[in-house]
mmCIF file of C-alpha atoms in Angstrom:
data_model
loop_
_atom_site.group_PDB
_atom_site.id
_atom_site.type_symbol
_atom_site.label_atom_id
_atom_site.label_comp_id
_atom_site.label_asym_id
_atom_site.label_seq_id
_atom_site.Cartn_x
_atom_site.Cartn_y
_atom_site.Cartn_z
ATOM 1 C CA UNK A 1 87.728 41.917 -73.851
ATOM 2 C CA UNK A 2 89.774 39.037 -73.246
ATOM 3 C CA UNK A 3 90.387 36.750 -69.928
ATOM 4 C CA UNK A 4 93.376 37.985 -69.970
ATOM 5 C CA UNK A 5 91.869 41.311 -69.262
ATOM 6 C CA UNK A 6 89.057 40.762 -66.933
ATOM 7 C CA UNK A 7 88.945 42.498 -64.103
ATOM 8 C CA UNK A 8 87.833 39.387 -61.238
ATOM 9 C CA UNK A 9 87.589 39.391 -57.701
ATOM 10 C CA UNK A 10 89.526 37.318 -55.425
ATOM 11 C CA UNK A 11 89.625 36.582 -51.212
ATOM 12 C CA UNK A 12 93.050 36.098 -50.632
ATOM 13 C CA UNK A 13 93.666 34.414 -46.767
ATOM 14 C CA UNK A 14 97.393 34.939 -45.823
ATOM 15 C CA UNK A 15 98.950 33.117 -42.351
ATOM 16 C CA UNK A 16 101.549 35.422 -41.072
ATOM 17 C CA UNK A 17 103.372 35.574 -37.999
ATOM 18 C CA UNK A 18 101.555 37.548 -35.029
ATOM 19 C CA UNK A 19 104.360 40.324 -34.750
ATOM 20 C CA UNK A 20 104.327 44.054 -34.566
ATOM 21 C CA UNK A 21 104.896 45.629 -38.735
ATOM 22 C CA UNK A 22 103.694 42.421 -40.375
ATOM 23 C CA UNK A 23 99.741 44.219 -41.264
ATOM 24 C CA UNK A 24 101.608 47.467 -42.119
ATOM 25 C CA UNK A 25 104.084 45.256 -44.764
ATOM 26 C CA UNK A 26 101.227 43.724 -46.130
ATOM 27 C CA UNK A 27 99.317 46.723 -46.695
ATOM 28 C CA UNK A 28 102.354 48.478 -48.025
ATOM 29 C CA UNK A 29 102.527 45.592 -51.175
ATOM 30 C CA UNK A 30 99.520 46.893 -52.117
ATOM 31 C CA UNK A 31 99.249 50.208 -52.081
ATOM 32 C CA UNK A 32 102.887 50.235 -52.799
ATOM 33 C CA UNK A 33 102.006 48.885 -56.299
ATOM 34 C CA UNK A 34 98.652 50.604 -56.840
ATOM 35 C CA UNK A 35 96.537 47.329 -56.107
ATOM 36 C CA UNK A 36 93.074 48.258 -54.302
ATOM 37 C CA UNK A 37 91.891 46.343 -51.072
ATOM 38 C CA UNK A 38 88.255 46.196 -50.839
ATOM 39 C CA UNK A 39 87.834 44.929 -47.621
ATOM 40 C CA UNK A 40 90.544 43.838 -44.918
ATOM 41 C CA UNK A 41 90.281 41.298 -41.932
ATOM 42 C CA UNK A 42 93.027 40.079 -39.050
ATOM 43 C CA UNK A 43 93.074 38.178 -36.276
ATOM 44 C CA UNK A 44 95.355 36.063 -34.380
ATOM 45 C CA UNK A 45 94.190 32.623 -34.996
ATOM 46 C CA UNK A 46 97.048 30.499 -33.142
ATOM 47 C CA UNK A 47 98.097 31.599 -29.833
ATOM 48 C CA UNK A 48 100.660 29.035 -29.494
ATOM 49 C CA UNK A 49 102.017 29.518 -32.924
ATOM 50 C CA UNK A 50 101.694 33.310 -32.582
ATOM 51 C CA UNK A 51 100.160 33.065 -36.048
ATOM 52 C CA UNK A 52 97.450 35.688 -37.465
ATOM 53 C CA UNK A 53 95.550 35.321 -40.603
ATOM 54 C CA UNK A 54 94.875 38.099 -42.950
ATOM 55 C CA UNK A 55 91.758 37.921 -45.107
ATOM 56 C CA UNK A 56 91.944 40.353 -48.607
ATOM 57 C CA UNK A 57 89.320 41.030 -50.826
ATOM 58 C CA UNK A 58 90.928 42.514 -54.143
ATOM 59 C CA UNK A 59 90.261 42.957 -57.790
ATOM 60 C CA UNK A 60 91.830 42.775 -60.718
ATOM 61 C CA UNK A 61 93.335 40.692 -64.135
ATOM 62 C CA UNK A 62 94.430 37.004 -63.646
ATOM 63 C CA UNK A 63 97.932 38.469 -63.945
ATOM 64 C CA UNK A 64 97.792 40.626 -61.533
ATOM 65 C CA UNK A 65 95.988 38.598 -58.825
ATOM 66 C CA UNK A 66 99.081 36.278 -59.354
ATOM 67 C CA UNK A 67 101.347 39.363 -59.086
ATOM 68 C CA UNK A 68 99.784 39.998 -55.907
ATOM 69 C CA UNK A 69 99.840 36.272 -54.545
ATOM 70 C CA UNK A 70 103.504 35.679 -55.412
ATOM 71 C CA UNK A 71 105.066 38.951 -54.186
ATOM 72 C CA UNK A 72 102.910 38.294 -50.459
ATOM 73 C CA UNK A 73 104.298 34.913 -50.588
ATOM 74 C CA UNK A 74 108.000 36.461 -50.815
ATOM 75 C CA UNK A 75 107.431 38.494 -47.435
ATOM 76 C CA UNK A 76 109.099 37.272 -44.959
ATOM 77 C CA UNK A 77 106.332 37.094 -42.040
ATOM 78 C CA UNK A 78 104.571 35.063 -44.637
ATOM 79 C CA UNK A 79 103.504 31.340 -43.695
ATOM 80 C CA UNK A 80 101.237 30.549 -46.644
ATOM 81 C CA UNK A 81 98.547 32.253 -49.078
ATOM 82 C CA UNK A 82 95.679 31.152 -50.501
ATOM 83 C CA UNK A 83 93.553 32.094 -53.321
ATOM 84 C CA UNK A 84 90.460 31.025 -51.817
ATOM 85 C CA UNK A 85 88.580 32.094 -54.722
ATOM 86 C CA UNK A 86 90.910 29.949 -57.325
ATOM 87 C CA UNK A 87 91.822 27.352 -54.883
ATOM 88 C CA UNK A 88 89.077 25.926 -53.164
ATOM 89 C CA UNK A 89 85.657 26.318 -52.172
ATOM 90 C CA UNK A 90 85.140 28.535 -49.450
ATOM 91 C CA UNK A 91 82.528 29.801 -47.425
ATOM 92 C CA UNK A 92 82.515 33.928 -46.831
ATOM 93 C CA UNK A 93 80.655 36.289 -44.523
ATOM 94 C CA UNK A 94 80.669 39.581 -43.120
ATOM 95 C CA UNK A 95 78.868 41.278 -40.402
ATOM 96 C CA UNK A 96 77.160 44.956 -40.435
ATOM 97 C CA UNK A 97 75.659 47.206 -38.181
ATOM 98 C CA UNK A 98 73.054 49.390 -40.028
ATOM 99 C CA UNK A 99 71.513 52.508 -38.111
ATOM 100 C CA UNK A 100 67.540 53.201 -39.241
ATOM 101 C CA UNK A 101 65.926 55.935 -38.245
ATOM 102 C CA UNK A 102 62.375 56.777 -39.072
ATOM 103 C CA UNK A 103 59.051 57.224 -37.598
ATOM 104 C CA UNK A 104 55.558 55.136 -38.798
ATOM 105 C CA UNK A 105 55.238 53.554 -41.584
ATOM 106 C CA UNK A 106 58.806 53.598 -42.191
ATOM 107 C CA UNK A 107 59.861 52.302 -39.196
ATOM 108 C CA UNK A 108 57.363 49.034 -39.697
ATOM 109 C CA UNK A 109 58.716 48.203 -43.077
ATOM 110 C CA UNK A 110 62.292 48.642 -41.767
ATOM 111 C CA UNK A 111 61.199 45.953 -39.181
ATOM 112 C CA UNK A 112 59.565 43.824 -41.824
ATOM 113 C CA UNK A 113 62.926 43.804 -43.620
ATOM 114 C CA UNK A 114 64.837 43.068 -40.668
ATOM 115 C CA UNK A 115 62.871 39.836 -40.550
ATOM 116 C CA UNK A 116 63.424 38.918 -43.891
ATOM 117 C CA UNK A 117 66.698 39.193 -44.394
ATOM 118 C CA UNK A 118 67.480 37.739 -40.411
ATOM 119 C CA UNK A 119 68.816 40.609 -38.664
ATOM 120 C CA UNK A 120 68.365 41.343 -35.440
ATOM 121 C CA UNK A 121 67.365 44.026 -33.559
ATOM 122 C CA UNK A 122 70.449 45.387 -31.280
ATOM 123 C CA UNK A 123 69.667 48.606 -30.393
ATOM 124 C CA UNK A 124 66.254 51.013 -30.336
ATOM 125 C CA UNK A 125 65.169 54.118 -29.512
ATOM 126 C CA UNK A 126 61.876 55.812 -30.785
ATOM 127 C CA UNK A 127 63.449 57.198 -33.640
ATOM 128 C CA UNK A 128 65.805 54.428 -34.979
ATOM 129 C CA UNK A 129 67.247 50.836 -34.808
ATOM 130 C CA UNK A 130 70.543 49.334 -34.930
ATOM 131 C CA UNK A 131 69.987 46.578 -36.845
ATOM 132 C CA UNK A 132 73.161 43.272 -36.993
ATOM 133 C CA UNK A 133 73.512 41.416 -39.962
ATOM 134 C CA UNK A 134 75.094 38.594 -40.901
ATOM 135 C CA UNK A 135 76.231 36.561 -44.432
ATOM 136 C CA UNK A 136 77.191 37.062 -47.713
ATOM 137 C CA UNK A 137 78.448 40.935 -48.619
ATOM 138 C CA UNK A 138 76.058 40.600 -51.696
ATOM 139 C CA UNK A 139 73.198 40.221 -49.146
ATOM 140 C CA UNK A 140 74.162 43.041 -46.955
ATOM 141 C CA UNK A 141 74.400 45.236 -50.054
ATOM 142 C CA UNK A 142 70.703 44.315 -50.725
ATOM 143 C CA UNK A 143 69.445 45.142 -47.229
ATOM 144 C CA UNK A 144 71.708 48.390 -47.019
ATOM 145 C CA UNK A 145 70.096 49.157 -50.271
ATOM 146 C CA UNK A 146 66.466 48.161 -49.124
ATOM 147 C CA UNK A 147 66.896 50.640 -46.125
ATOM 148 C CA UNK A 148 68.089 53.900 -47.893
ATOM 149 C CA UNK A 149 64.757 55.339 -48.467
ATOM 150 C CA UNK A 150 63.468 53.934 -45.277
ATOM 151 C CA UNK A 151 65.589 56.520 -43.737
ATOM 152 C CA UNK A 152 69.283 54.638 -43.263
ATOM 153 C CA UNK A 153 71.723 56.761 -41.171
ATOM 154 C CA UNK A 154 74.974 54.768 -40.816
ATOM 155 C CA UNK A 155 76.460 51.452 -41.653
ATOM 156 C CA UNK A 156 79.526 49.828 -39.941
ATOM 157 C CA UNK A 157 81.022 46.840 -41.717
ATOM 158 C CA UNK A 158 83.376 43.805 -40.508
ATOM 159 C CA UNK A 159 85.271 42.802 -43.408
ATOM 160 C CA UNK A 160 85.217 39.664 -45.399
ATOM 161 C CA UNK A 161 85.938 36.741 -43.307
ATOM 162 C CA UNK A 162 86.260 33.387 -45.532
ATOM 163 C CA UNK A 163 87.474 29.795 -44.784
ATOM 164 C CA UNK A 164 87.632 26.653 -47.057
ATOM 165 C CA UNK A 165 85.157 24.234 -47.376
ATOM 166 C CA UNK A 166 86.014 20.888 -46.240
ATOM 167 C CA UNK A 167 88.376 19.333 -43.831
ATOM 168 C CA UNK A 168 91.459 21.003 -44.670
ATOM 169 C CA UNK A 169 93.421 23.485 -42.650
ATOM 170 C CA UNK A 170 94.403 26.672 -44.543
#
C-alpha cells in the first residue's frame, strides 16, 4: 500500500463565525461527500468576535484530508483551519463518563482501576459508579475496555478537544 493510500487520522480545528447554520454547513461538507467524522466539538471561544471553533476528528488518504481542508476553507463562515495533526504539535483530550455497575469483587477492582488511570468518582450508589475521565481518547479506550467485564453499563463521551503547543494562537 502506498502513502498515497493510507488511510491517517487527522484533528482538524476550524474558527468560524458564531452564527445560526454555520455547524449544520460544516457537517453538510462532510457527509455531503461521504467523509466520516469520528468525533465533533464546538464552542464559542470569542465573545467579542462572535467566533466559535470547531474541532474534527476524521480519517482518511493524504488527498483526501486536503480535499477536506481546502473545501472547509472555501465556506464562507470560515476564519481559518488547521491541520493540527500536520501542522503543529498539539495537545488533545477528551472527557468520559463511564457507568459501572457491579457488586464485590467487581466493584473493588473497578475502584482499583479508577485509581490508576485518575478518574474520579462522581456518582455512587450500591450497585454502580459514575466514574469521569480525563486525557488522551487512546487512554479512555483502555479504561472503557478494562471495565467491560467488570460489569460497564454506559459511556458518555465529550469529543476531541485539541489546541497547539506553544505560544501561538490558532
Amino acid at each position: 500500500m502506498s502513502d498515497d493510500s493510507k488511510i491517517e487520522r487527522h484533528t482538524i480545528a476550524v474558527l468560524v463565525d458564531n452564527e445560526a447554520g454555520v455547524l449544520a454547513r460544516v457537517i453538510g461538507l462532510f457527509s455531503g461527500r461521504g467523509y466520516n467524522i469520528e468525533s465533533l466539538t464546538v464552542a464559542e471561544v470569542d465573545q467579542a468576535e462572535h467566533t466559535s471553533r470547531i474541532t474534527v476528528v476524521t480519517a482518511g488518504t493524504p488527498m483526501v484530508i486536503e480535499q477536506i481542508k481546502a473545501q472547509l476553507e472555501r465556506l464562507v463562515p470560515v476564519h481559518k483551519v488547521v491541520d493540527l495533526t500536520a501542522e503543529t504539535k498539539a495537545v488533545e483530550r477528551e472527557m468520559a463518563l463511564i457507568k459501572v455497575a457491579g457488586a464485590g469483587e467487581k466493584r473493588v477492582e473497578a475502584l482499583r482501576l479508577s485509581d490508576a488511570f485518575r478518574a474520579r468518582v462522581i456518582d455512587t450508589t450500591h450497585s454502580s459508579f459514575v466514574f469521569e475521565v480525563t486525557g488522551a481518547p487512546d487512554k479512555i479506550d483502555a479504561f472503557i475496555g478494562l471495565m467491560r467485564p467488570l460489569g460497564l453499563v454506559d459511556v458518555s463521551r465529550t469529543g476531541v478537544v485539541a489546541i497547539a503547543r506553544g505560544a501561538e494562537a490558532m
